Structures are given as structure tokens and as C-alpha cells.
mmCIF file of C-alpha atoms in Angstrom:
data_model
loop_
_atom_site.group_PDB
_atom_site.id
_atom_site.type_symbol
_atom_site.label_atom_id
_atom_site.label_comp_id
_atom_site.label_asym_id
_atom_site.label_seq_id
_atom_site.Cartn_x
_atom_site.Cartn_y
_atom_site.Cartn_z
ATOM 1 C CA UNK R 1 72.149 -58.416 -177.778
ATOM 2 C CA UNK R 2 72.694 -54.715 -177.803
ATOM 3 C CA UNK R 3 75.722 -52.573 -177.196
ATOM 4 C CA UNK R 4 75.751 -50.021 -174.393
ATOM 5 C CA UNK R 5 78.390 -47.310 -174.320
ATOM 6 C CA UNK R 6 79.584 -46.272 -170.866
ATOM 7 C CA UNK R 7 78.925 -42.529 -170.363
ATOM 8 C CA UNK R 8 82.000 -42.245 -168.089
ATOM 9 C CA UNK R 9 84.816 -43.856 -170.080
ATOM 10 C CA UNK R 10 83.245 -44.673 -173.467
ATOM 11 C CA UNK R 11 83.784 -48.458 -173.285
ATOM 12 C CA UNK R 12 81.137 -50.458 -175.168
ATOM 13 C CA UNK R 13 79.587 -53.520 -173.572
ATOM 14 C CA UNK R 14 77.126 -56.000 -175.037
ATOM 15 C CA UNK R 15 74.119 -56.860 -172.843
ATOM 16 C CA UNK R 16 71.162 -59.139 -173.516
ATOM 17 C CA UNK R 17 68.879 -57.482 -170.960
ATOM 18 C CA UNK R 18 69.224 -55.159 -167.987
ATOM 19 C CA UNK R 19 68.822 -57.117 -164.742
ATOM 20 C CA UNK R 20 71.080 -55.232 -162.287
ATOM 21 C CA UNK R 21 73.575 -58.038 -162.174
ATOM 22 C CA UNK R 22 77.346 -57.914 -161.659
ATOM 23 C CA UNK R 23 78.024 -58.082 -165.385
ATOM 24 C CA UNK R 24 76.063 -54.852 -165.954
ATOM 25 C CA UNK R 25 78.845 -52.607 -164.592
ATOM 26 C CA UNK R 26 81.491 -51.120 -166.843
ATOM 27 C CA UNK R 27 84.643 -53.285 -166.820
ATOM 28 C CA UNK R 28 86.893 -50.203 -167.030
ATOM 29 C CA UNK R 29 85.410 -47.627 -164.605
ATOM 30 C CA UNK R 30 82.777 -49.671 -162.712
ATOM 31 C CA UNK R 31 79.928 -47.361 -163.826
ATOM 32 C CA UNK R 32 76.453 -49.005 -163.463
ATOM 33 C CA UNK R 33 75.414 -49.524 -167.076
ATOM 34 C CA UNK R 34 71.760 -50.022 -166.144
ATOM 35 C CA UNK R 35 71.697 -46.259 -165.508
ATOM 36 C CA UNK R 36 72.966 -45.502 -169.004
ATOM 37 C CA UNK R 37 70.337 -44.617 -171.617
ATOM 38 C CA UNK R 38 69.978 -47.427 -174.161
ATOM 39 C CA UNK R 39 67.541 -49.398 -176.265
ATOM 40 C CA UNK R 40 68.226 -52.646 -174.381
ATOM 41 C CA UNK R 41 65.037 -54.173 -172.965
ATOM 42 C CA UNK R 42 64.713 -53.912 -169.221
ATOM 43 C CA UNK R 43 64.290 -57.666 -168.782
ATOM 44 C CA UNK R 44 64.242 -60.643 -171.060
ATOM 45 C CA UNK R 45 61.138 -60.713 -173.270
ATOM 46 C CA UNK R 46 58.213 -62.274 -171.420
ATOM 47 C CA UNK R 47 60.172 -62.325 -168.187
ATOM 48 C CA UNK R 48 57.591 -60.931 -165.789
ATOM 49 C CA UNK R 49 58.461 -63.338 -163.006
ATOM 50 C CA UNK R 50 59.529 -62.853 -159.415
ATOM 51 C CA UNK R 51 63.142 -62.679 -160.601
ATOM 52 C CA UNK R 52 62.524 -59.497 -162.605
ATOM 53 C CA UNK R 53 63.186 -56.056 -161.204
ATOM 54 C CA UNK R 54 60.311 -54.129 -159.861
ATOM 55 C CA UNK R 55 62.029 -50.807 -160.379
ATOM 56 C CA UNK R 56 65.162 -49.287 -161.763
ATOM 57 C CA UNK R 57 67.221 -46.805 -159.776
ATOM 58 C CA UNK R 58 66.235 -43.197 -160.040
ATOM 59 C CA UNK R 59 63.557 -40.909 -158.742
ATOM 60 C CA UNK R 60 60.577 -42.505 -160.448
ATOM 61 C CA UNK R 61 61.873 -45.866 -161.581
ATOM 62 C CA UNK R 62 59.744 -48.100 -163.751
ATOM 63 C CA UNK R 63 56.741 -49.943 -162.476
ATOM 64 C CA UNK R 64 56.127 -53.590 -163.056
ATOM 65 C CA UNK R 65 52.508 -54.536 -163.672
ATOM 66 C CA UNK R 66 50.789 -55.236 -160.381
ATOM 67 C CA UNK R 67 53.053 -53.356 -158.001
ATOM 68 C CA UNK R 68 51.804 -52.129 -154.633
ATOM 69 C CA UNK R 69 52.585 -48.599 -153.534
ATOM 70 C CA UNK R 70 53.569 -48.161 -149.887
ATOM 71 C CA UNK R 71 51.056 -45.850 -148.160
ATOM 72 C CA UNK R 72 53.829 -44.506 -145.940
ATOM 73 C CA UNK R 73 56.784 -43.734 -148.243
ATOM 74 C CA UNK R 74 55.502 -44.371 -151.803
ATOM 75 C CA UNK R 75 57.960 -47.191 -152.612
ATOM 76 C CA UNK R 76 56.880 -49.669 -155.289
ATOM 77 C CA UNK R 77 56.622 -53.198 -153.847
ATOM 78 C CA UNK R 78 55.733 -56.513 -155.418
ATOM 79 C CA UNK R 79 52.269 -57.918 -154.834
ATOM 80 C CA UNK R 80 53.609 -60.743 -152.693
ATOM 81 C CA UNK R 81 55.149 -58.362 -150.138
ATOM 82 C CA UNK R 82 53.299 -57.692 -146.891
ATOM 83 C CA UNK R 83 55.689 -54.999 -145.629
ATOM 84 C CA UNK R 84 57.495 -52.231 -147.511
ATOM 85 C CA UNK R 85 61.041 -53.019 -148.624
ATOM 86 C CA UNK R 86 62.170 -49.477 -147.826
ATOM 87 C CA UNK R 87 60.450 -48.439 -144.570
ATOM 88 C CA UNK R 88 59.005 -51.778 -143.354
ATOM 89 C CA UNK R 89 55.509 -50.275 -143.081
ATOM 90 C CA UNK R 90 52.502 -52.563 -143.400
ATOM 91 C CA UNK R 91 51.275 -52.525 -147.022
ATOM 92 C CA UNK R 92 47.719 -53.409 -145.988
ATOM 93 C CA UNK R 93 47.139 -51.412 -142.812
ATOM 94 C CA UNK R 94 43.990 -52.045 -140.828
ATOM 95 C CA UNK R 95 41.322 -49.424 -141.436
ATOM 96 C CA UNK R 96 41.070 -46.708 -138.858
ATOM 97 C CA UNK R 97 38.392 -47.319 -136.239
ATOM 98 C CA UNK R 98 35.306 -45.174 -136.663
ATOM 99 C CA UNK R 99 35.281 -42.054 -134.533
ATOM 100 C CA UNK R 100 33.372 -42.397 -131.285
ATOM 101 C CA UNK R 101 29.788 -41.160 -131.456
ATOM 102 C CA UNK R 102 29.184 -37.637 -130.311
ATOM 103 C CA UNK R 103 28.037 -37.521 -126.701
ATOM 104 C CA UNK R 104 24.369 -36.895 -126.249
ATOM 105 C CA UNK R 105 23.638 -33.401 -125.001
ATOM 106 C CA UNK R 106 22.718 -33.262 -121.361
ATOM 107 C CA UNK R 107 19.110 -32.304 -120.736
ATOM 108 C CA UNK R 108 18.712 -28.800 -119.514
ATOM 109 C CA UNK R 109 18.035 -28.679 -115.801
ATOM 110 C CA UNK R 110 14.473 -27.967 -114.807
ATOM 111 C CA UNK R 111 14.246 -24.871 -112.710
ATOM 112 C CA UNK R 112 12.754 -25.599 -109.296
ATOM 113 C CA UNK R 113 10.117 -23.060 -108.459
ATOM 114 C CA UNK R 114 8.965 -23.423 -104.851
ATOM 115 C CA UNK R 115 5.221 -23.319 -104.449
ATOM 116 C CA UNK R 116 3.851 -20.604 -102.288
ATOM 117 C CA UNK R 117 2.166 -21.982 -99.202
ATOM 118 C CA UNK R 118 -1.595 -21.786 -99.150
ATOM 119 C CA UNK R 119 -2.728 -18.788 -97.207
ATOM 120 C CA UNK R 120 -3.826 -19.684 -93.698
ATOM 121 C CA UNK R 121 -7.157 -18.276 -92.683
ATOM 122 C CA UNK R 122 -6.991 -16.000 -89.638
ATOM 123 C CA UNK R 123 -8.210 -17.409 -86.302
ATOM 124 C CA UNK R 124 -11.478 -15.480 -86.241
ATOM 125 C CA UNK R 125 -12.651 -17.119 -89.496
ATOM 126 C CA UNK R 126 -12.776 -20.446 -87.685
ATOM 127 C CA UNK R 127 -14.957 -18.927 -85.015
ATOM 128 C CA UNK R 128 -17.196 -17.371 -87.586
ATOM 129 C CA UNK R 129 -17.525 -20.682 -89.469
ATOM 130 C CA UNK R 130 -18.258 -22.539 -86.248
ATOM 131 C CA UNK R 131 -20.879 -19.990 -85.266
ATOM 132 C CA UNK R 132 -22.616 -20.257 -88.623
ATOM 133 C CA UNK R 133 -22.655 -24.044 -88.394
ATOM 134 C CA UNK R 134 -24.066 -23.893 -84.876
ATOM 135 C CA UNK R 135 -26.700 -21.420 -85.931
ATOM 136 C CA UNK R 136 -27.883 -23.641 -88.767
ATOM 137 C CA UNK R 137 -28.265 -26.546 -86.379
ATOM 138 C CA UNK R 138 -29.521 -24.768 -83.284
ATOM 139 C CA UNK R 139 -31.926 -22.237 -84.858
ATOM 140 C CA UNK R 140 -34.213 -24.899 -86.433
ATOM 141 C CA UNK R 141 -34.326 -26.820 -83.139
ATOM 142 C CA UNK R 142 -35.302 -23.709 -81.227
ATOM 143 C CA UNK R 143 -37.844 -22.817 -83.923
ATOM 144 C CA UNK R 144 -39.493 -26.222 -83.663
ATOM 145 C CA UNK R 145 -39.725 -25.996 -79.910
ATOM 146 C CA UNK R 146 -41.443 -22.641 -80.105
ATOM 147 C CA UNK R 147 -44.156 -23.933 -82.333
#
């Protein structure tokens, strides 16, 4: 057992270990003695059970081995907790879904180039072609008849 002197009123109290129990307040001024600086062990030796504190009051507190830090508020939680004791956030949130794949770029439109119509031969070329064809057929016949 160790003696702790109350910083408020100076009363000395004997404590075996600091456990944040009702007997750890000053009997004179009701000051929380677990906040007072002392050499008293935080818990009973070898007492790393579920009954032990996971943190002391204050900004940083003291970590117990195997505590889980809340991803939302930073509170220290025991390993058996599934939700934060301070903000009730999930201590093992589901991973974020992967971002959707980037959309494929649209193919560039193909420019439509209208084909120029084939030039139409003038009307007299048909007569000329017909005349040449007739001459190649008729001239040999006439030539044979003359001989």
C-alpha cells in the first residue's frame, strides 16, 4: 500500500492500486485521487484483465496493451469492443469500395465525305460510240460483198 496526498486539502490516503473506484476520492474534499501524481501502481500487479482500466483521465491517458484506436475520434477501446465507447463509431469499418473505372473515351466521329458523282458523258458521245460500233460491224460486211 502506498500513501497519496490530496493536492487540494493535503489529506493522506492509503491505496493499494488505482482503479477509479469510490474509495479513490479524497474523504475530505472529494478530489479524485487517481488524478494525483503518485508512485501507486495503476492496477494490481498482473491485473491485465477486463476489469482493469483501459485509460486514465486526461488528454493522453495510458494505454493498455492491445487497445484499439477509434478511426473516427481517436479514443482507446478494448480489443473486445466493436463500437467506440465515446462516439459509437464502428471500430472495424468496411473498406471503401474501389472507385468506378474511368469511362472509355468515345471514338472520334468519322467525317462523312460525300463522293462526287461520276461524270456523265454528254449525249453525243453515245452517238459517236454507236456509230463506231456500227462501222466495225457494217464495213467488213460491205467489204466482203464487194469482193
